[in-house]
């Protein structure tokens, strides 16, 4: 117990723990962003290559219907 107190009292150890925690949070955020981007890419491909409705695409891509509708609108704006 005294060793734990000693380590937590050390400012450099506290700083390193903080930096490590921040790096771990950043990594999780990046992975979540990549996962979300992958789902959006799936939805875009389905919009372009199928006649499926937004509800079906949302279900498969694990997005909300509003998100799929926004992607569809972006594609229509880009292609017009």
N, CA, C and O atoms as a Maestro MAE file, in Angstrom:
{
 s_m_m2io_version
 :::
 2.0.0
}

f_m_ct {
 s_m_title
 :::
 protein
 m_atom[320] {
  # First column is atom index #
  i_m_mmod_type
  r_m_x_coord
  r_m_y_coord
  r_m_z_coord
  i_m_residue_number
  s_m_chain_name
  s_m_pdb_residue_name
  s_m_pdb_atom_name
  i_m_atomic_number
  :::
  1 25 0.817 -1.185 0.000 1 A "UNK " " N  " 7
  2 3 0.000 0.000 0.000 1 A "UNK " " CA " 6
  3 2 0.866 1.256 0.000 1 A "UNK " " C  " 6
  4 15 0.546 2.239 -0.669 1 A "UNK " " O  " 8
  5 25 1.959 1.220 0.749 2 A "UNK " " N  " 7
  6 3 2.839 2.387 0.779 2 A "UNK " " CA " 6
  7 2 3.493 2.611 -0.583 2 A "UNK " " C  " 6
  8 15 3.730 3.751 -0.981 2 A "UNK " " O  " 8
  9 25 3.786 1.518 -1.299 3 A "UNK " " N  " 7
  10 3 4.370 1.643 -2.658 3 A "UNK " " CA " 6
  11 2 3.375 2.307 -3.607 3 A "UNK " " C  " 6
  12 15 3.766 3.128 -4.436 3 A "UNK " " O  " 8
  13 25 2.107 1.962 -3.492 4 A "UNK " " N  " 7
  14 3 1.077 2.581 -4.338 4 A "UNK " " CA " 6
  15 2 1.005 4.074 -4.055 4 A "UNK " " C  " 6
  16 15 0.927 4.887 -4.976 4 A "UNK " " O  " 8
  17 25 1.032 4.430 -2.774 5 A "UNK " " N  " 7
  18 3 1.013 5.855 -2.412 5 A "UNK " " CA " 6
  19 2 2.248 6.570 -2.943 5 A "UNK " " C  " 6
  20 15 2.175 7.698 -3.428 5 A "UNK " " O  " 8
  21 25 3.385 5.886 -2.839 6 A "UNK " " N  " 7
  22 3 4.636 6.481 -3.310 6 A "UNK " " CA " 6
  23 2 4.588 6.727 -4.813 6 A "UNK " " C  " 6
  24 15 4.986 7.790 -5.289 6 A "UNK " " O  " 8
  25 25 4.101 5.740 -5.555 7 A "UNK " " N  " 7
  26 3 4.007 5.881 -7.013 7 A "UNK " " CA " 6
  27 2 3.034 6.989 -7.380 7 A "UNK " " C  " 6
  28 15 3.328 7.807 -8.251 7 A "UNK " " O  " 8
  29 25 1.873 7.024 -6.722 8 A "UNK " " N  " 7
  30 3 0.891 8.038 -7.093 8 A "UNK " " CA " 6
  31 2 1.314 9.432 -6.657 8 A "UNK " " C  " 6
  32 15 0.791 10.421 -7.170 8 A "UNK " " O  " 8
  33 25 2.237 9.528 -5.733 9 A "UNK " " N  " 7
  34 3 2.710 10.834 -5.308 9 A "UNK " " CA " 6
  35 2 3.770 11.380 -6.261 9 A "UNK " " C  " 6
  36 15 4.024 12.584 -6.281 9 A "UNK " " O  " 8
  37 25 4.376 10.519 -7.033 10 A "UNK " " N  " 7
  38 3 5.425 10.920 -7.966 10 A "UNK " " CA " 6
  39 2 4.793 11.675 -9.141 10 A "UNK " " C  " 6
  40 15 3.981 11.113 -9.877 10 A "UNK " " O  " 8
  41 25 5.160 12.931 -9.311 11 A "UNK " " N  " 7
  42 3 4.559 13.765 -10.367 11 A "UNK " " CA " 6
  43 2 4.832 13.217 -11.761 11 A "UNK " " C  " 6
  44 15 3.954 13.257 -12.623 11 A "UNK " " O  " 8
  45 25 6.023 12.711 -11.989 12 A "UNK " " N  " 7
  46 3 6.341 12.165 -13.311 12 A "UNK " " CA " 6
  47 2 5.491 10.936 -13.607 12 A "UNK " " C  " 6
  48 15 5.033 10.766 -14.737 12 A "UNK " " O  " 8
  49 25 5.274 10.088 -12.629 13 A "UNK " " N  " 7
  50 3 4.410 8.918 -12.823 13 A "UNK " " CA " 6
  51 2 2.984 9.341 -13.100 13 A "UNK " " C  " 6
  52 15 2.312 8.745 -13.942 13 A "UNK " " O  " 8
  53 25 2.520 10.346 -12.416 14 A "UNK " " N  " 7
  54 3 1.168 10.856 -12.654 14 A "UNK " " CA " 6
  55 2 1.058 11.412 -14.070 14 A "UNK " " C  " 6
  56 15 0.067 11.179 -14.763 14 A "UNK " " O  " 8
  57 25 2.079 12.146 -14.493 15 A "UNK " " N  " 7
  58 3 2.059 12.718 -15.849 15 A "UNK " " CA " 6
  59 2 2.054 11.611 -16.890 15 A "UNK " " C  " 6
  60 15 1.300 11.670 -17.862 15 A "UNK " " O  " 8
  61 25 2.897 10.595 -16.688 16 A "UNK " " N  " 7
  62 3 2.950 9.480 -17.642 16 A "UNK " " CA " 6
  63 2 1.622 8.717 -17.678 16 A "UNK " " C  " 6
  64 15 1.169 8.307 -18.746 16 A "UNK " " O  " 8
  65 25 1.006 8.532 -16.523 17 A "UNK " " N  " 7
  66 3 -0.291 7.851 -16.479 17 A "UNK " " CA " 6
  67 2 -1.342 8.670 -17.226 17 A "UNK " " C  " 6
  68 15 -2.176 8.119 -17.944 17 A "UNK " " O  " 8
  69 25 -1.294 9.980 -17.050 18 A "UNK " " N  " 7
  70 3 -2.232 10.860 -17.748 18 A "UNK " " CA " 6
  71 2 -2.021 10.782 -19.257 18 A "UNK " " C  " 6
  72 15 -2.982 10.659 -20.016 18 A "UNK " " O  " 8
  73 25 -0.769 10.852 -19.689 19 A "UNK " " N  " 7
  74 3 -0.447 10.786 -21.126 19 A "UNK " " CA " 6
  75 2 -0.909 9.450 -21.702 19 A "UNK " " C  " 6
  76 15 -1.480 9.407 -22.792 19 A "UNK " " O  " 8
  77 25 -0.665 8.363 -20.975 20 A "UNK " " N  " 7
  78 3 -1.077 7.036 -21.447 20 A "UNK " " CA " 6
  79 2 -2.597 6.941 -21.550 20 A "UNK " " C  " 6
  80 15 -3.127 6.413 -22.527 20 A "UNK " " O  " 8
  81 25 -3.294 7.454 -20.539 21 A "UNK " " N  " 7
  82 3 -4.758 7.425 -20.557 21 A "UNK " " CA " 6
  83 2 -5.301 8.221 -21.735 21 A "UNK " " C  " 6
  84 15 -6.238 7.788 -22.406 21 A "UNK " " O  " 8
  85 25 -4.711 9.388 -21.985 22 A "UNK " " N  " 7
  86 3 -5.157 10.214 -23.115 22 A "UNK " " CA " 6
  87 2 -4.899 9.494 -24.441 22 A "UNK " " C  " 6
  88 15 -5.742 9.522 -25.337 22 A "UNK " " O  " 8
  89 25 -3.731 8.849 -24.565 23 A "UNK " " N  " 7
  90 3 -3.416 8.111 -25.790 23 A "UNK " " CA " 6
  91 2 -4.393 6.959 -26.006 23 A "UNK " " C  " 6
  92 15 -4.816 6.709 -27.135 23 A "UNK " " O  " 8
  93 25 -4.753 6.262 -24.941 24 A "UNK " " N  " 7
  94 3 -5.721 5.169 -25.056 24 A "UNK " " CA " 6
  95 2 -7.093 5.690 -25.486 24 A "UNK " " C  " 6
  96 15 -7.761 5.082 -26.323 24 A "UNK " " O  " 8
  97 25 -7.508 6.827 -24.904 25 A "UNK " " N  " 7
  98 3 -8.794 7.417 -25.306 25 A "UNK " " CA " 6
  99 2 -8.768 7.839 -26.772 25 A "UNK " " C  " 6
  100 15 -9.740 7.631 -27.498 25 A "UNK " " O  " 8
  101 25 -7.651 8.436 -27.208 26 A "UNK " " N  " 7
  102 3 -7.517 8.844 -28.606 26 A "UNK " " CA " 6
  103 2 -7.586 7.639 -29.545 26 A "UNK " " C  " 6
  104 15 -8.218 7.699 -30.600 26 A "UNK " " O  " 8
  105 25 -6.932 6.548 -29.151 27 A "UNK " " N  " 7
  106 3 -6.947 5.340 -29.971 27 A "UNK " " CA " 6
  107 2 -8.365 4.783 -30.102 27 A "UNK " " C  " 6
  108 15 -8.780 4.390 -31.193 27 A "UNK " " O  " 8
  109 25 -9.097 4.748 -29.010 28 A "UNK " " N  " 7
  110 3 -10.486 4.275 -29.045 28 A "UNK " " CA " 6
  111 2 -11.322 5.172 -29.961 28 A "UNK " " C  " 6
  112 15 -12.136 4.682 -30.743 28 A "UNK " " O  " 8
  113 25 -11.119 6.476 -29.859 29 A "UNK " " N  " 7
  114 3 -11.871 7.410 -30.709 29 A "UNK " " CA " 6
  115 2 -11.553 7.175 -32.186 29 A "UNK " " C  " 6
  116 15 -12.459 7.181 -33.020 29 A "UNK " " O  " 8
  117 25 -10.286 6.971 -32.513 30 A "UNK " " N  " 7
  118 3 -9.900 6.712 -33.902 30 A "UNK " " CA " 6
  119 2 -10.497 5.410 -34.416 30 A "UNK " " C  " 6
  120 15 -10.967 5.350 -35.552 30 A "UNK " " O  " 8
  121 25 -10.483 4.371 -33.592 31 A "UNK " " N  " 7
  122 3 -11.076 3.096 -33.996 31 A "UNK " " CA " 6
  123 2 -12.578 3.228 -34.219 31 A "UNK " " C  " 6
  124 15 -13.118 2.671 -35.174 31 A "UNK " " O  " 8
  125 25 -13.253 3.967 -33.335 32 A "UNK " " N  " 7
  126 3 -14.688 4.189 -33.498 32 A "UNK " " CA " 6
  127 2 -14.982 4.974 -34.773 32 A "UNK " " C  " 6
  128 15 -15.939 4.671 -35.486 32 A "UNK " " O  " 8
  129 25 -14.158 5.982 -35.060 33 A "UNK " " N  " 7
  130 3 -14.335 6.756 -36.293 33 A "UNK " " CA " 6
  131 2 -14.158 5.874 -37.520 33 A "UNK " " C  " 6
  132 15 -14.926 5.973 -38.478 33 A "UNK " " O  " 8
  133 25 -13.150 5.014 -37.493 34 A "UNK " " N  " 7
  134 3 -12.900 4.115 -38.631 34 A "UNK " " CA " 6
  135 2 -14.051 3.127 -38.806 34 A "UNK " " C  " 6
  136 15 -14.476 2.844 -39.925 34 A "UNK " " O  " 8
  137 25 -14.548 2.608 -37.683 35 A "UNK " " N  " 7
  138 3 -15.662 1.661 -37.756 35 A "UNK " " CA " 6
  139 2 -16.897 2.353 -38.340 35 A "UNK " " C  " 6
  140 15 -17.595 1.785 -39.180 35 A "UNK " " O  " 8
  141 25 -17.158 3.571 -37.892 36 A "UNK " " N  " 7
  142 3 -18.303 4.321 -38.388 36 A "UNK " " CA " 6
  143 2 -18.143 4.630 -39.878 36 A "UNK " " C  " 6
  144 15 -19.098 4.518 -40.646 36 A "UNK " " O  " 8
  145 25 -16.944 5.016 -40.277 37 A "UNK " " N  " 7
  146 3 -16.693 5.315 -41.693 37 A "UNK " " CA " 6
  147 2 -16.933 4.064 -42.547 37 A "UNK " " C  " 6
  148 15 -17.460 4.158 -43.656 37 A "UNK " " O  " 8
  149 25 -16.549 2.909 -42.035 38 A "UNK " " N  " 7
  150 3 -16.793 1.663 -42.759 38 A "UNK " " CA " 6
  151 2 -18.275 1.402 -42.946 38 A "UNK " " C  " 6
  152 15 -18.702 0.984 -44.023 38 A "UNK " " O  " 8
  153 25 -19.065 1.643 -41.908 39 A "UNK " " N  " 7
  154 3 -20.517 1.452 -42.021 39 A "UNK " " CA " 6
  155 2 -21.110 2.431 -43.019 39 A "UNK " " C  " 6
  156 15 -22.012 2.074 -43.777 39 A "UNK " " O  " 8
  157 25 -20.606 3.672 -43.027 40 A "UNK " " N  " 7
  158 3 -21.113 4.650 -43.988 40 A "UNK " " CA " 6
  159 2 -20.747 4.254 -45.416 40 A "UNK " " C  " 6
  160 15 -21.535 4.454 -46.340 40 A "UNK " " O  " 8
  161 25 -19.551 3.693 -45.596 41 A "UNK " " N  " 7
  162 3 -19.148 3.238 -46.931 41 A "UNK " " CA " 6
  163 2 -20.052 2.104 -47.415 41 A "UNK " " C  " 6
  164 15 -20.420 2.060 -48.588 41 A "UNK " " O  " 8
  165 25 -20.407 1.197 -46.521 42 A "UNK " " N  " 7
  166 3 -21.338 0.113 -46.865 42 A "UNK " " CA " 6
  167 2 -22.673 0.710 -47.303 42 A "UNK " " C  " 6
  168 15 -23.243 0.299 -48.314 42 A "UNK " " O  " 8
  169 25 -23.163 1.673 -46.545 43 A "UNK " " N  " 7
  170 3 -24.448 2.300 -46.872 43 A "UNK " " CA " 6
  171 2 -24.366 3.017 -48.218 43 A "UNK " " C  " 6
  172 15 -25.293 2.921 -49.022 43 A "UNK " " O  " 8
  173 25 -23.270 3.735 -48.475 44 A "UNK " " N  " 7
  174 3 -23.115 4.429 -49.766 44 A "UNK " " CA " 6
  175 2 -23.154 3.434 -50.921 44 A "UNK " " C  " 6
  176 15 -23.820 3.669 -51.930 44 A "UNK " " O  " 8
  177 25 -22.444 2.332 -50.770 45 A "UNK " " N  " 7
  178 3 -22.422 1.314 -51.830 45 A "UNK " " CA " 6
  179 2 -23.814 0.745 -52.052 45 A "UNK " " C  " 6
  180 15 -24.218 0.517 -53.192 45 A "UNK " " O  " 8
  181 25 -24.547 0.514 -50.975 46 A "UNK " " N  " 7
  182 3 -25.896 -0.036 -51.117 46 A "UNK " " CA " 6
  183 2 -26.832 0.972 -51.783 46 A "UNK " " C  " 6
  184 15 -27.697 0.591 -52.572 46 A "UNK " " O  " 8
  185 25 -26.663 2.244 -51.468 47 A "UNK " " N  " 7
  186 3 -27.485 3.282 -52.102 47 A "UNK " " CA " 6
  187 2 -27.224 3.309 -53.598 47 A "UNK " " C  " 6
  188 15 -28.152 3.398 -54.402 47 A "UNK " " O  " 8
  189 25 -25.946 3.231 -53.963 48 A "UNK " " N  " 7
  190 3 -25.569 3.324 -55.375 48 A "UNK " " CA " 6
  191 2 -25.881 2.062 -56.180 48 A "UNK " " C  " 6
  192 15 -26.186 2.146 -57.370 48 A "UNK " " O  " 8
  193 25 -25.805 0.900 -55.541 49 A "UNK " " N  " 7
  194 3 -25.874 -0.351 -56.300 49 A "UNK " " CA " 6
  195 2 -27.148 -1.157 -56.108 49 A "UNK " " C  " 6
  196 15 -27.332 -2.191 -56.750 49 A "UNK " " O  " 8
  197 25 -28.029 -0.691 -55.229 50 A "UNK " " N  " 7
  198 3 -29.269 -1.437 -55.015 50 A "UNK " " CA " 6
  199 2 -30.451 -0.478 -55.073 50 A "UNK " " C  " 6
  200 15 -30.287 0.739 -55.159 50 A "UNK " " O  " 8
  201 25 -31.617 -1.046 -55.025 51 A "UNK " " N  " 7
  202 3 -32.847 -0.264 -54.980 51 A "UNK " " CA " 6
  203 2 -33.473 -0.343 -53.589 51 A "UNK " " C  " 6
  204 15 -34.663 -0.078 -53.420 51 A "UNK " " O  " 8
  205 25 -32.670 -0.705 -52.605 52 A "UNK " " N  " 7
  206 3 -33.181 -0.866 -51.242 52 A "UNK " " CA " 6
  207 2 -33.608 0.480 -50.667 52 A "UNK " " C  " 6
  208 15 -33.059 1.528 -51.007 52 A "UNK " " O  " 8
  209 25 -34.606 0.417 -49.783 53 A "UNK " " N  " 7
  210 3 -35.054 1.644 -49.125 53 A "UNK " " CA " 6
  211 2 -34.125 1.982 -47.956 53 A "UNK " " C  " 6
  212 15 -33.318 1.160 -47.521 53 A "UNK " " O  " 8
  213 25 -34.265 3.225 -47.459 54 A "UNK " " N  " 7
  214 3 -33.382 3.708 -46.395 54 A "UNK " " CA " 6
  215 2 -33.481 2.867 -45.126 54 A "UNK " " C  " 6
  216 15 -32.475 2.651 -44.450 54 A "UNK " " O  " 8
  217 25 -34.658 2.398 -44.800 55 A "UNK " " N  " 7
  218 3 -34.833 1.596 -43.583 55 A "UNK " " CA " 6
  219 2 -34.043 0.293 -43.664 55 A "UNK " " C  " 6
  220 15 -33.409 -0.111 -42.689 55 A "UNK " " O  " 8
  221 25 -34.078 -0.360 -44.814 56 A "UNK " " N  " 7
  222 3 -33.340 -1.622 -44.981 56 A "UNK " " CA " 6
  223 2 -31.830 -1.390 -44.938 56 A "UNK " " C  " 6
  224 15 -31.090 -2.149 -44.312 56 A "UNK " " O  " 8
  225 25 -31.390 -0.340 -45.607 57 A "UNK " " N  " 7
  226 3 -29.961 -0.011 -45.610 57 A "UNK " " CA " 6
  227 2 -29.505 0.335 -44.189 57 A "UNK " " C  " 6
  228 15 -28.443 -0.103 -43.748 57 A "UNK " " O  " 8
  229 25 -30.305 1.114 -43.486 58 A "UNK " " N  " 7
  230 3 -29.971 1.496 -42.113 58 A "UNK " " CA " 6
  231 2 -29.837 0.261 -41.230 58 A "UNK " " C  " 6
  232 15 -28.926 0.172 -40.408 58 A "UNK " " O  " 8
  233 25 -30.734 -0.670 -41.404 59 A "UNK " " N  " 7
  234 3 -30.698 -1.894 -40.602 59 A "UNK " " CA " 6
  235 2 -29.424 -2.690 -40.859 59 A "UNK " " C  " 6
  236 15 -28.776 -3.152 -39.919 59 A "UNK " " O  " 8
  237 25 -29.069 -2.848 -42.114 60 A "UNK " " N  " 7
  238 3 -27.889 -3.630 -42.474 60 A "UNK " " CA " 6
  239 2 -26.599 -2.916 -42.085 60 A "UNK " " C  " 6
  240 15 -25.675 -3.543 -41.566 60 A "UNK " " O  " 8
  241 25 -26.530 -1.607 -42.333 61 A "UNK " " N  " 7
  242 3 -25.303 -0.843 -42.062 61 A "UNK " " CA " 6
  243 2 -25.200 -0.372 -40.613 61 A "UNK " " C  " 6
  244 15 -24.204 0.231 -40.215 61 A "UNK " " O  " 8
  245 25 -26.233 -0.651 -39.839 62 A "UNK " " N  " 7
  246 3 -26.269 -0.243 -38.430 62 A "UNK " " CA " 6
  247 2 -26.148 1.272 -38.277 62 A "UNK " " C  " 6
  248 15 -25.389 1.777 -37.449 62 A "UNK " " O  " 8
  249 25 -26.917 1.975 -39.098 63 A "UNK " " N  " 7
  250 3 -27.022 3.427 -39.033 63 A "UNK " " CA " 6
  251 2 -28.482 3.780 -38.817 63 A "UNK " " C  " 6
  252 15 -29.357 2.926 -38.955 63 A "UNK " " O  " 8
  253 25 -28.747 5.025 -38.482 64 A "UNK " " N  " 7
  254 3 -30.140 5.451 -38.370 64 A "UNK " " CA " 6
  255 2 -30.675 5.751 -39.772 64 A "UNK " " C  " 6
  256 15 -29.906 5.980 -40.705 64 A "UNK " " O  " 8
  257 25 -31.988 5.747 -39.903 65 A "UNK " " N  " 7
  258 3 -32.589 6.083 -41.200 65 A "UNK " " CA " 6
  259 2 -32.244 7.506 -41.597 65 A "UNK " " C  " 6
  260 15 -32.047 7.789 -42.779 65 A "UNK " " O  " 8
  261 25 -32.170 8.406 -40.626 66 A "UNK " " N  " 7
  262 3 -31.795 9.793 -40.927 66 A "UNK " " CA " 6
  263 2 -30.383 9.870 -41.500 66 A "UNK " " C  " 6
  264 15 -30.130 10.630 -42.435 66 A "UNK " " O  " 8
  265 25 -29.468 9.088 -40.942 67 A "UNK " " N  " 7
  266 3 -28.093 9.081 -41.446 67 A "UNK " " CA " 6
  267 2 -28.047 8.565 -42.881 67 A "UNK " " C  " 6
  268 15 -27.324 9.106 -43.718 67 A "UNK " " O  " 8
  269 25 -28.811 7.531 -43.160 68 A "UNK " " N  " 7
  270 3 -28.845 6.990 -44.524 68 A "UNK " " CA " 6
  271 2 -29.465 8.015 -45.469 68 A "UNK " " C  " 6
  272 15 -28.989 8.193 -46.590 68 A "UNK " " O  " 8
  273 25 -30.513 8.682 -45.025 69 A "UNK " " N  " 7
  274 3 -31.146 9.715 -45.856 69 A "UNK " " CA " 6
  275 2 -30.158 10.843 -46.156 69 A "UNK " " C  " 6
  276 15 -30.132 11.363 -47.271 69 A "UNK " " O  " 8
  277 25 -29.355 11.217 -45.174 70 A "UNK " " N  " 7
  278 3 -28.343 12.253 -45.392 70 A "UNK " " CA " 6
  279 2 -27.289 11.788 -46.394 70 A "UNK " " C  " 6
  280 15 -26.871 12.556 -47.261 70 A "UNK " " O  " 8
  281 25 -26.862 10.537 -46.276 71 A "UNK " " N  " 7
  282 3 -25.901 9.993 -47.239 71 A "UNK " " CA " 6
  283 2 -26.492 9.980 -48.645 71 A "UNK " " C  " 6
  284 15 -25.814 10.318 -49.614 71 A "UNK " " O  " 8
  285 25 -27.773 9.583 -48.749 72 A "UNK " " N  " 7
  286 3 -28.445 9.553 -50.052 72 A "UNK " " CA " 6
  287 2 -28.508 10.968 -50.647 72 A "UNK " " C  " 6
  288 15 -28.281 11.150 -51.843 72 A "UNK " " O  " 8
  289 25 -28.813 11.960 -49.812 73 A "UNK " " N  " 7
  290 3 -28.881 13.343 -50.281 73 A "UNK " " CA " 6
  291 2 -27.506 13.832 -50.741 73 A "UNK " " C  " 6
  292 15 -27.401 14.525 -51.753 73 A "UNK " " O  " 8
  293 25 -26.460 13.475 -50.007 74 A "UNK " " N  " 7
  294 3 -25.096 13.849 -50.420 74 A "UNK " " CA " 6
  295 2 -24.746 13.251 -51.770 74 A "UNK " " C  " 6
  296 15 -24.157 13.918 -52.621 74 A "UNK " " O  " 8
  297 25 -25.111 11.991 -51.964 75 A "UNK " " N  " 7
  298 3 -24.818 11.316 -53.237 75 A "UNK " " CA " 6
  299 2 -25.581 11.985 -54.369 75 A "UNK " " C  " 6
  300 15 -25.028 12.201 -55.448 75 A "UNK " " O  " 8
  301 25 -26.847 12.314 -54.134 76 A "UNK " " N  " 7
  302 3 -27.648 12.957 -55.173 76 A "UNK " " CA " 6
  303 2 -27.089 14.335 -55.516 76 A "UNK " " C  " 6
  304 15 -27.038 14.703 -56.689 76 A "UNK " " O  " 8
  305 25 -26.669 15.100 -54.508 77 A "UNK " " N  " 7
  306 3 -26.087 16.422 -54.760 77 A "UNK " " CA " 6
  307 2 -24.789 16.293 -55.545 77 A "UNK " " C  " 6
  308 15 -24.533 17.061 -56.473 77 A "UNK " " O  " 8
  309 25 -23.979 15.322 -55.168 78 A "UNK " " N  " 7
  310 3 -22.682 15.120 -55.823 78 A "UNK " " CA " 6
  311 2 -22.858 14.700 -57.276 78 A "UNK " " C  " 6
  312 15 -22.106 15.131 -58.150 78 A "UNK " " O  " 8
  313 25 -23.857 13.855 -57.530 79 A "UNK " " N  " 7
  314 3 -24.058 13.323 -58.882 79 A "UNK " " CA " 6
  315 2 -24.863 14.242 -59.781 79 A "UNK " " C  " 6
  316 15 -24.955 13.993 -60.983 79 A "UNK " " O  " 8
  317 25 -25.450 15.298 -59.231 80 A "UNK " " N  " 7
  318 3 -26.257 16.162 -60.112 80 A "UNK " " CA " 6
  319 2 -25.489 17.369 -60.586 80 A "UNK " " C  " 6
  320 15 -26.026 18.190 -61.330 80 A "UNK " " O  " 8
  :::
 }
 m_bond[319] {
  # First column is bond index #
  i_m_from
  i_m_to
  i_m_order
  :::
  1 1 2 1
  2 2 3 1
  3 3 4 2
  4 3 5 1
  5 5 6 1
  6 6 7 1
  7 7 8 2
  8 7 9 1
  9 9 10 1
  10 10 11 1
  11 11 12 2
  12 11 13 1
  13 13 14 1
  14 14 15 1
  15 15 16 2
  16 15 17 1
  17 17 18 1
  18 18 19 1
  19 19 20 2
  20 19 21 1
  21 21 22 1
  22 22 23 1
  23 23 24 2
  24 23 25 1
  25 25 26 1
  26 26 27 1
  27 27 28 2
  28 27 29 1
  29 29 30 1
  30 30 31 1
  31 31 32 2
  32 31 33 1
  33 33 34 1
  34 34 35 1
  35 35 36 2
  36 35 37 1
  37 37 38 1
  38 38 39 1
  39 39 40 2
  40 39 41 1
  41 41 42 1
  42 42 43 1
  43 43 44 2
  44 43 45 1
  45 45 46 1
  46 46 47 1
  47 47 48 2
  48 47 49 1
  49 49 50 1
  50 50 51 1
  51 51 52 2
  52 51 53 1
  53 53 54 1
  54 54 55 1
  55 55 56 2
  56 55 57 1
  57 57 58 1
  58 58 59 1
  59 59 60 2
  60 59 61 1
  61 61 62 1
  62 62 63 1
  63 63 64 2
  64 63 65 1
  65 65 66 1
  66 66 67 1
  67 67 68 2
  68 67 69 1
  69 69 70 1
  70 70 71 1
  71 71 72 2
  72 71 73 1
  73 73 74 1
  74 74 75 1
  75 75 76 2
  76 75 77 1
  77 77 78 1
  78 78 79 1
  79 79 80 2
  80 79 81 1
  81 81 82 1
  82 82 83 1
  83 83 84 2
  84 83 85 1
  85 85 86 1
  86 86 87 1
  87 87 88 2
  88 87 89 1
  89 89 90 1
  90 90 91 1
  91 91 92 2
  92 91 93 1
  93 93 94 1
  94 94 95 1
  95 95 96 2
  96 95 97 1
  97 97 98 1
  98 98 99 1
  99 99 100 2
  100 99 101 1
  101 101 102 1
  102 102 103 1
  103 103 104 2
  104 103 105 1
  105 105 106 1
  106 106 107 1
  107 107 108 2
  108 107 109 1
  109 109 110 1
  110 110 111 1
  111 111 112 2
  112 111 113 1
  113 113 114 1
  114 114 115 1
  115 115 116 2
  116 115 117 1
  117 117 118 1
  118 118 119 1
  119 119 120 2
  120 119 121 1
  121 121 122 1
  122 122 123 1
  123 123 124 2
  124 123 125 1
  125 125 126 1
  126 126 127 1
  127 127 128 2
  128 127 129 1
  129 129 130 1
  130 130 131 1
  131 131 132 2
  132 131 133 1
  133 133 134 1
  134 134 135 1
  135 135 136 2
  136 135 137 1
  137 137 138 1
  138 138 139 1
  139 139 140 2
  140 139 141 1
  141 141 142 1
  142 142 143 1
  143 143 144 2
  144 143 145 1
  145 145 146 1
  146 146 147 1
  147 147 148 2
  148 147 149 1
  149 149 150 1
  150 150 151 1
  151 151 152 2
  152 151 153 1
  153 153 154 1
  154 154 155 1
  155 155 156 2
  156 155 157 1
  157 157 158 1
  158 158 159 1
  159 159 160 2
  160 159 161 1
  161 161 162 1
  162 162 163 1
  163 163 164 2
  164 163 165 1
  165 165 166 1
  166 166 167 1
  167 167 168 2
  168 167 169 1
  169 169 170 1
  170 170 171 1
  171 171 172 2
  172 171 173 1
  173 173 174 1
  174 174 175 1
  175 175 176 2
  176 175 177 1
  177 177 178 1
  178 178 179 1
  179 179 180 2
  180 179 181 1
  181 181 182 1
  182 182 183 1
  183 183 184 2
  184 183 185 1
  185 185 186 1
  186 186 187 1
  187 187 188 2
  188 187 189 1
  189 189 190 1
  190 190 191 1
  191 191 192 2
  192 191 193 1
  193 193 194 1
  194 194 195 1
  195 195 196 2
  196 195 197 1
  197 197 198 1
  198 198 199 1
  199 199 200 2
  200 199 201 1
  201 201 202 1
  202 202 203 1
  203 203 204 2
  204 203 205 1
  205 205 206 1
  206 206 207 1
  207 207 208 2
  208 207 209 1
  209 209 210 1
  210 210 211 1
  211 211 212 2
  212 211 213 1
  213 213 214 1
  214 214 215 1
  215 215 216 2
  216 215 217 1
  217 217 218 1
  218 218 219 1
  219 219 220 2
  220 219 221 1
  221 221 222 1
  222 222 223 1
  223 223 224 2
  224 223 225 1
  225 225 226 1
  226 226 227 1
  227 227 228 2
  228 227 229 1
  229 229 230 1
  230 230 231 1
  231 231 232 2
  232 231 233 1
  233 233 234 1
  234 234 235 1
  235 235 236 2
  236 235 237 1
  237 237 238 1
  238 238 239 1
  239 239 240 2
  240 239 241 1
  241 241 242 1
  242 242 243 1
  243 243 244 2
  244 243 245 1
  245 245 246 1
  246 246 247 1
  247 247 248 2
  248 247 249 1
  249 249 250 1
  250 250 251 1
  251 251 252 2
  252 251 253 1
  253 253 254 1
  254 254 255 1
  255 255 256 2
  256 255 257 1
  257 257 258 1
  258 258 259 1
  259 259 260 2
  260 259 261 1
  261 261 262 1
  262 262 263 1
  263 263 264 2
  264 263 265 1
  265 265 266 1
  266 266 267 1
  267 267 268 2
  268 267 269 1
  269 269 270 1
  270 270 271 1
  271 271 272 2
  272 271 273 1
  273 273 274 1
  274 274 275 1
  275 275 276 2
  276 275 277 1
  277 277 278 1
  278 278 279 1
  279 279 280 2
  280 279 281 1
  281 281 282 1
  282 282 283 1
  283 283 284 2
  284 283 285 1
  285 285 286 1
  286 286 287 1
  287 287 288 2
  288 287 289 1
  289 289 290 1
  290 290 291 1
  291 291 292 2
  292 291 293 1
  293 293 294 1
  294 294 295 1
  295 295 296 2
  296 295 297 1
  297 297 298 1
  298 298 299 1
  299 299 300 2
  300 299 301 1
  301 301 302 1
  302 302 303 1
  303 303 304 2
  304 303 305 1
  305 305 306 1
  306 306 307 1
  307 307 308 2
  308 307 309 1
  309 309 310 1
  310 310 311 1
  311 311 312 2
  312 311 313 1
  313 313 314 1
  314 314 315 1
  315 315 316 2
  316 315 317 1
  317 317 318 1
  318 318 319 1
  319 319 320 2
  :::
 }
}
